[in-house]
Amino acid sequence: MSSSPSISQALETGITFAEPLFELIGRRSFDGVGFTRAAYGKGEQMAHEVVAKAAAELGLEVTHDAALNMTMVLKGQNSALPPLVIGSHLDAVPQGGNFDGLAGVLAGLACVATLIKSGRIPSRDIHVMAIRSEESAWFGAQHVGSRAMLGTLPAEILSEARRVDTYRTLAEHMEEAGVDISKIAFGTPLRDPQTIAGYVEVHIEQGPVLVRRKHPLGVAVGIRGNRRCRRAICHGAYGHSGTLPRALRNDAVFAVAELVCAMDRLWRDIEEDEGGDLVVTFGKFVTDYQRHSVTTVPGQVEFSFDARSLSAETLDRVERTLMDTANRISKERGVRFEFSTLTGDVPVDMNDSFCRQLIKGAHELCIPAESIMSGAGHDAGDFAESGVPSALIFVRNDKGSHNPEEAMEIADWAESVRLLVWFVSHFEEIASHAE
Amino acid sequence: MSSSPSISQALETGITFAEPLFELIGRRSFDGVGFTRAAYGKGEQMAHEVVAKAAAELGLEVTHDAALNMTMVLKGQNSALPPLVIGSHLDAVPQGGNFDGLAGVLAGLACVATLIKSGRIPSRDIHVMAIRSEESAWFGAQHVGSRAMLGTLPAEILSEARRVDTYRTLAEHMEEAGVDISKIAFGTPLRDPQTIAGYVEVHIEQGPVLVRRKHPLGVAVGIRGNRRCRRAICHGAYGHSGTLPRALRNDAVFAVAELVCAMDRLWRDIEEDEGGDLVVTFGKFVTDYQRHSVTTVPGQVEFSFDARSLSAETLDRVERTLMDTANRISKERGVRFEFSTLTGDVPVDMNDSFCRQLIKGAHELCIPAESIMSGAGHDAGDFAESGVPSALIFVRNDKGSHNPEEAMEIADWAESVRLLVWFVSHFEEIASHAE
């Protein structure tokens, strides 16, 4: 389908239909600082209702699964074929931004609005999905809605995860929202992944890469896995800063700084010398507020560690280096390291054929776009892990996410809608190469 | 004077006289956790009164100068000669130890008690001094009493320094204690340093060096000067830990860790390769409690810096390296360093002849002793800077100072009294070489 005048006009109508919903949902979830839409709570529910109403206006069939994920169906020419899902989430972290999640659901809605206005019926059903509880900020558990749907949510999370503001369990909040817990407590998929032809998600970029490269869109080749230590402690010994010679010190700041610098060197080696993919972050590094002082040798440092990579091997190597280096430093500096259990998600590849076709589509539509990585997790990763061919389109955004400063431009978002329309229109050809 | 039987007995009597005062003053200043003796406050005043009473029992003349420093005079054979001062302080930091300061005043008292009991009249007057307000913990200003006496206390401190617990000025607290501020507000010495033949101070070691080397006593060759930055901030930029590639980061933890490691290398080079004297401490290193998280690139680190050395040149070199390295890192990592004004005390040498004689005396008395450095400031430094030949004797102490765990043994303290008696007895000979 070339960019015919009628599609251009339809696209404008589709954009015009969906765009005001950013303002409406934003206004209703503004908290004075940013935008708050609690997972399985008031803000998320409000957004679901606004979007459901808009979908109904478009004539879409609106259904909910047992986890309250919402599906808005545009019937295609052949409803017997597995549908294509276009999805994202509607929850937002406390005092977060308006676009994270919402941009993807509204891009899906704008895409089907465009198809409807253009009078073109897609080859198969298009399911626009608003997925529940993606953000880990609420329950310390991410992607609750998609995992519940795909049957990959561990049952214990229901009773163990507690919402950060209420300290009540995920199960309680889900039940309060109307979920029948018995239907998701046994890991039974609510929908067979085999019956989904593909999953595509539009999301704001959560880093500055596209801005720096002046590309409105990016196509993620994969989602970085991570290896994470939420809380590590280096135990040294406090002492007088003027009277403890080097050889008699057990200085926790020197010890952890040496560990940080060693991991920085490994990062540089892997990225620059080997061309590997890695990011490393020590987000917390704190001497003890109660005991530290300008003239006291620091006896304790608490810190955190987060490494992410598209390569599971790289993550293993990072973990080994972290532990080996900590052991060496312990011996040399007379300190002791204590690490909480390292946790992590494995890296996930997006569907290679989807990626190549999306880059090709952007090229045809004259949208500057490039392949990038996703450093953060997304529902798309869960679909991909469950065997659904999946793709992730990033929209340029300068100021990161999870803060009110998110700087997505509507014009860039509109380009993602245009690319979605292209993708849907070429889906039969694309799907035939995607297995 | 050799260690004749009568001196041994007298020493035992002198020790027995002074030792119970540790217990009495400790009991009266115990705060439930440690020992608190507020400078120009209740605890210090109580200790002064106990010591004054004991001095009166010994028949010493007790006087106070305008800053309320107390002098307890044992008349010598020739009162026309400038006296020898044996002094230390009686204030203690909040929840501190019992021995820091007190050990020195009581050593002086035990020394003169020994001389009295032995019937030996010293060649010149001995002034045992209890000096006020040595600890900087109370007013953020150290050595207030000795500096007021020597005329080196800057006038603005009187109105600007505020006590940490009351937030009232030093001048108010001094006046409340009975000081006539007008007498110390113009930097006029309360006592001409030229009229003091020598100053010797016994103090617990505030580090573990003597314990490790199994020496009950040490003789300080000098007091390290310092170069200090109480508050430095590295400004980077916050961001998502998974999405910010290395080249686009402004990571404050990596930046400060690199600075810490660079200063650690300089320290090692100066100490190991050049045999220089240096200690370096980054006592505080904190990411922002409000904004840091496991998955956030740290956008800010606040830290402190303290370097100490016997060499002013080394301190200059340390400061240059700190600033040059911070500048280089700023450019390479896209961060900005902000340093509060670097402050510092210059290194002070103790009197070389006094030091050699004290080591010789310890040798004669079969007390294992060695030359060490003082990493912390002491009133002895102020006397030395004012031109008074000064010495500082350290008593072994394992657990640092400024905490209730101070581990001075009375037997070690008694050795310091024995050495003081030897020093006083040989003072004419020693003084003739001390200029």
Short mmCIF file of C-alpha atoms in Angstrom, two decimals, chain A residues 241-401:
data_model
loop_
_atom_site.label_atom_id
_atom_site.label_comp_id
_atom_site.label_asym_id
_atom_site.label_seq_id
_atom_site.Cartn_x
_atom_site.Cartn_y
_atom_site.Cartn_z
CA SER A 241 40.90 9.68 59.40
CA GLY A 242 44.15 11.21 60.61
CA THR A 243 45.56 8.33 62.59
CA LEU A 244 44.93 5.20 60.52
CA PRO A 245 47.82 4.50 58.18
CA ARG A 246 47.16 2.88 54.82
CA ALA A 247 48.26 -0.58 55.92
CA LEU A 248 45.95 -0.65 58.94
CA ARG A 249 42.82 0.61 57.17
CA ASN A 250 39.66 -1.23 56.29
CA ASP A 251 38.24 1.58 54.21
CA ALA A 252 34.90 0.73 52.61
CA VAL A 253 34.86 3.73 50.23
CA PHE A 254 38.25 2.90 48.71
CA ALA A 255 37.15 -0.73 48.40
CA VAL A 256 33.85 -0.06 46.62
CA ALA A 257 35.37 2.70 44.46
CA GLU A 258 37.96 0.17 43.28
CA LEU A 259 35.17 -2.29 42.44
CA VAL A 260 33.26 0.41 40.54
CA CYS A 261 36.35 1.35 38.52
CA ALA A 262 37.10 -2.31 37.71
CA MET A 263 33.56 -2.80 36.38
CA ASP A 264 33.88 0.43 34.41
CA ARG A 265 37.04 -0.91 32.74
CA LEU A 266 35.30 -4.21 31.90
CA TRP A 267 32.41 -2.24 30.39
CA ARG A 268 34.77 -0.16 28.27
CA ASP A 269 36.65 -3.27 27.11
CA ILE A 270 33.47 -5.10 26.14
CA GLU A 271 31.96 -2.11 24.36
CA GLU A 272 34.97 -0.52 22.71
CA ASP A 273 37.38 -3.40 22.13
CA GLU A 274 34.95 -6.24 21.57
CA GLY A 275 31.94 -4.37 20.17
CA GLY A 276 29.68 -6.05 22.71
CA ASP A 277 26.48 -4.71 24.21
CA LEU A 278 26.51 -3.70 27.89
CA VAL A 279 25.44 -0.99 30.30
CA VAL A 280 26.57 -0.95 33.94
CA THR A 281 25.14 1.13 36.77
CA PHE A 282 25.91 1.53 40.44
CA GLY A 283 22.78 3.57 41.15
CA LYS A 284 23.23 3.71 44.93
CA PHE A 285 26.50 4.30 46.73
CA VAL A 286 26.07 5.49 50.30
CA THR A 287 28.18 5.72 53.40
CA ASP A 288 26.14 5.39 56.59
CA TYR A 289 24.32 8.62 57.40
CA GLN A 290 24.46 7.90 61.11
CA ARG A 291 28.18 7.29 61.33
CA HIS A 292 30.03 8.86 58.43
CA SER A 293 31.91 12.13 58.82
CA VAL A 294 34.59 14.16 57.08
CA THR A 295 37.20 12.90 59.53
CA THR A 296 36.10 9.28 59.94
CA VAL A 297 37.45 6.40 57.88
CA PRO A 298 34.25 4.98 56.34
CA GLY A 299 33.45 1.59 57.85
CA GLN A 300 30.51 0.76 55.64
CA VAL A 301 29.18 1.40 52.15
CA GLU A 302 25.86 0.20 50.83
CA PHE A 303 25.52 0.04 47.07
CA SER A 304 23.50 -1.42 44.23
CA PHE A 305 24.49 -2.95 40.91
CA ASP A 306 22.67 -3.28 37.62
CA ALA A 307 24.17 -4.64 34.40
CA ARG A 308 22.21 -5.10 31.19
CA SER A 309 23.13 -6.72 27.93
CA LEU A 310 21.62 -8.34 24.86
CA SER A 311 24.02 -11.24 25.52
CA ALA A 312 23.47 -13.76 28.30
CA GLU A 313 27.16 -14.69 28.06
CA THR A 314 28.18 -11.10 28.70
CA LEU A 315 25.95 -10.99 31.78
CA ASP A 316 27.57 -14.18 33.10
CA ARG A 317 31.00 -12.70 32.52
CA VAL A 318 29.99 -9.46 34.27
CA GLU A 319 28.75 -11.38 37.31
CA ARG A 320 31.94 -13.46 37.46
CA THR A 321 34.13 -10.36 37.24
CA LEU A 322 32.08 -8.59 39.92
CA MET A 323 32.47 -11.49 42.33
CA ASP A 324 36.12 -12.22 41.56
CA THR A 325 37.06 -8.56 41.90
CA ALA A 326 35.16 -8.21 45.18
CA ASN A 327 37.01 -11.26 46.52
CA ARG A 328 40.39 -9.87 45.53
CA ILE A 329 39.61 -6.46 47.04
CA SER A 330 38.37 -8.12 50.25
CA LYS A 331 41.73 -9.79 50.73
CA GLU A 332 43.78 -6.75 49.79
CA ARG A 333 41.84 -4.19 51.80
CA GLY A 334 40.58 -6.20 54.76
CA VAL A 335 36.93 -5.63 54.01
CA ARG A 336 34.01 -8.00 53.54
CA PHE A 337 31.42 -7.83 50.78
CA GLU A 338 27.87 -9.04 51.28
CA PHE A 339 25.68 -9.29 48.18
CA SER A 340 21.94 -9.88 48.14
CA THR A 341 21.05 -12.66 45.70
CA LEU A 342 21.73 -11.53 42.16
CA THR A 343 18.52 -11.56 40.15
CA GLY A 344 17.96 -11.02 36.49
CA ASP A 345 15.95 -11.38 33.35
CA VAL A 346 17.41 -13.10 30.32
CA PRO A 347 17.89 -11.04 27.15
CA VAL A 348 15.07 -11.38 24.62
CA ASP A 349 15.40 -11.02 20.85
CA MET A 350 12.67 -9.32 18.91
CA ASN A 351 11.56 -11.07 15.73
CA ASP A 352 14.32 -10.55 13.22
CA SER A 353 12.07 -10.47 10.19
CA PHE A 354 9.64 -8.00 11.83
CA CYS A 355 12.59 -5.75 12.63
CA ARG A 356 13.97 -5.80 9.11
CA GLN A 357 10.56 -5.16 7.62
CA LEU A 358 9.87 -2.26 9.96
CA ILE A 359 13.19 -0.64 9.04
CA LYS A 360 12.33 -1.22 5.39
CA GLY A 361 8.85 0.27 5.92
CA ALA A 362 10.29 3.34 7.62
CA HIS A 363 12.65 3.73 4.68
CA GLU A 364 9.76 3.50 2.20
CA LEU A 365 7.82 6.08 4.20
CA CYS A 366 10.92 8.33 4.40
CA ILE A 367 10.95 8.20 8.21
CA PRO A 368 14.51 8.32 9.52
CA ALA A 369 14.76 5.23 11.72
CA GLU A 370 17.41 2.87 12.98
CA SER A 371 17.85 -0.37 14.88
CA ILE A 372 18.51 0.18 18.56
CA MET A 373 18.31 -1.88 21.74
CA SER A 374 15.77 -1.70 24.46
CA GLY A 375 17.46 -1.26 27.79
CA ALA A 376 14.24 -1.60 29.72
CA GLY A 377 11.78 -4.45 29.85
CA HIS A 378 8.48 -4.28 27.95
CA ASP A 379 5.41 -6.47 27.54
CA ALA A 380 6.81 -7.23 24.05
CA GLY A 381 9.54 -9.24 25.76
CA ASP A 382 6.97 -11.51 27.44
CA PHE A 383 5.15 -12.12 24.19
CA ALA A 384 8.45 -12.91 22.46
CA GLU A 385 9.47 -15.29 25.25
CA SER A 386 6.14 -17.07 24.85
CA GLY A 387 6.90 -17.64 21.19
CA VAL A 388 4.89 -14.81 19.65
CA PRO A 389 6.83 -13.04 16.85
CA SER A 390 7.19 -9.58 18.37
CA ALA A 391 8.40 -6.12 17.53
CA LEU A 392 8.99 -2.92 19.47
CA ILE A 393 8.94 0.53 17.85
CA PHE A 394 10.52 3.37 19.82
CA VAL A 395 9.43 6.97 19.54
CA ARG A 396 12.09 9.65 20.08
CA ASN A 397 12.00 11.10 23.60
CA ASP A 398 14.71 13.19 25.19
CA LYS A 399 14.18 13.23 28.90
CA GLY A 400 13.98 9.59 29.86
CA SER A 401 10.83 8.09 31.29
#
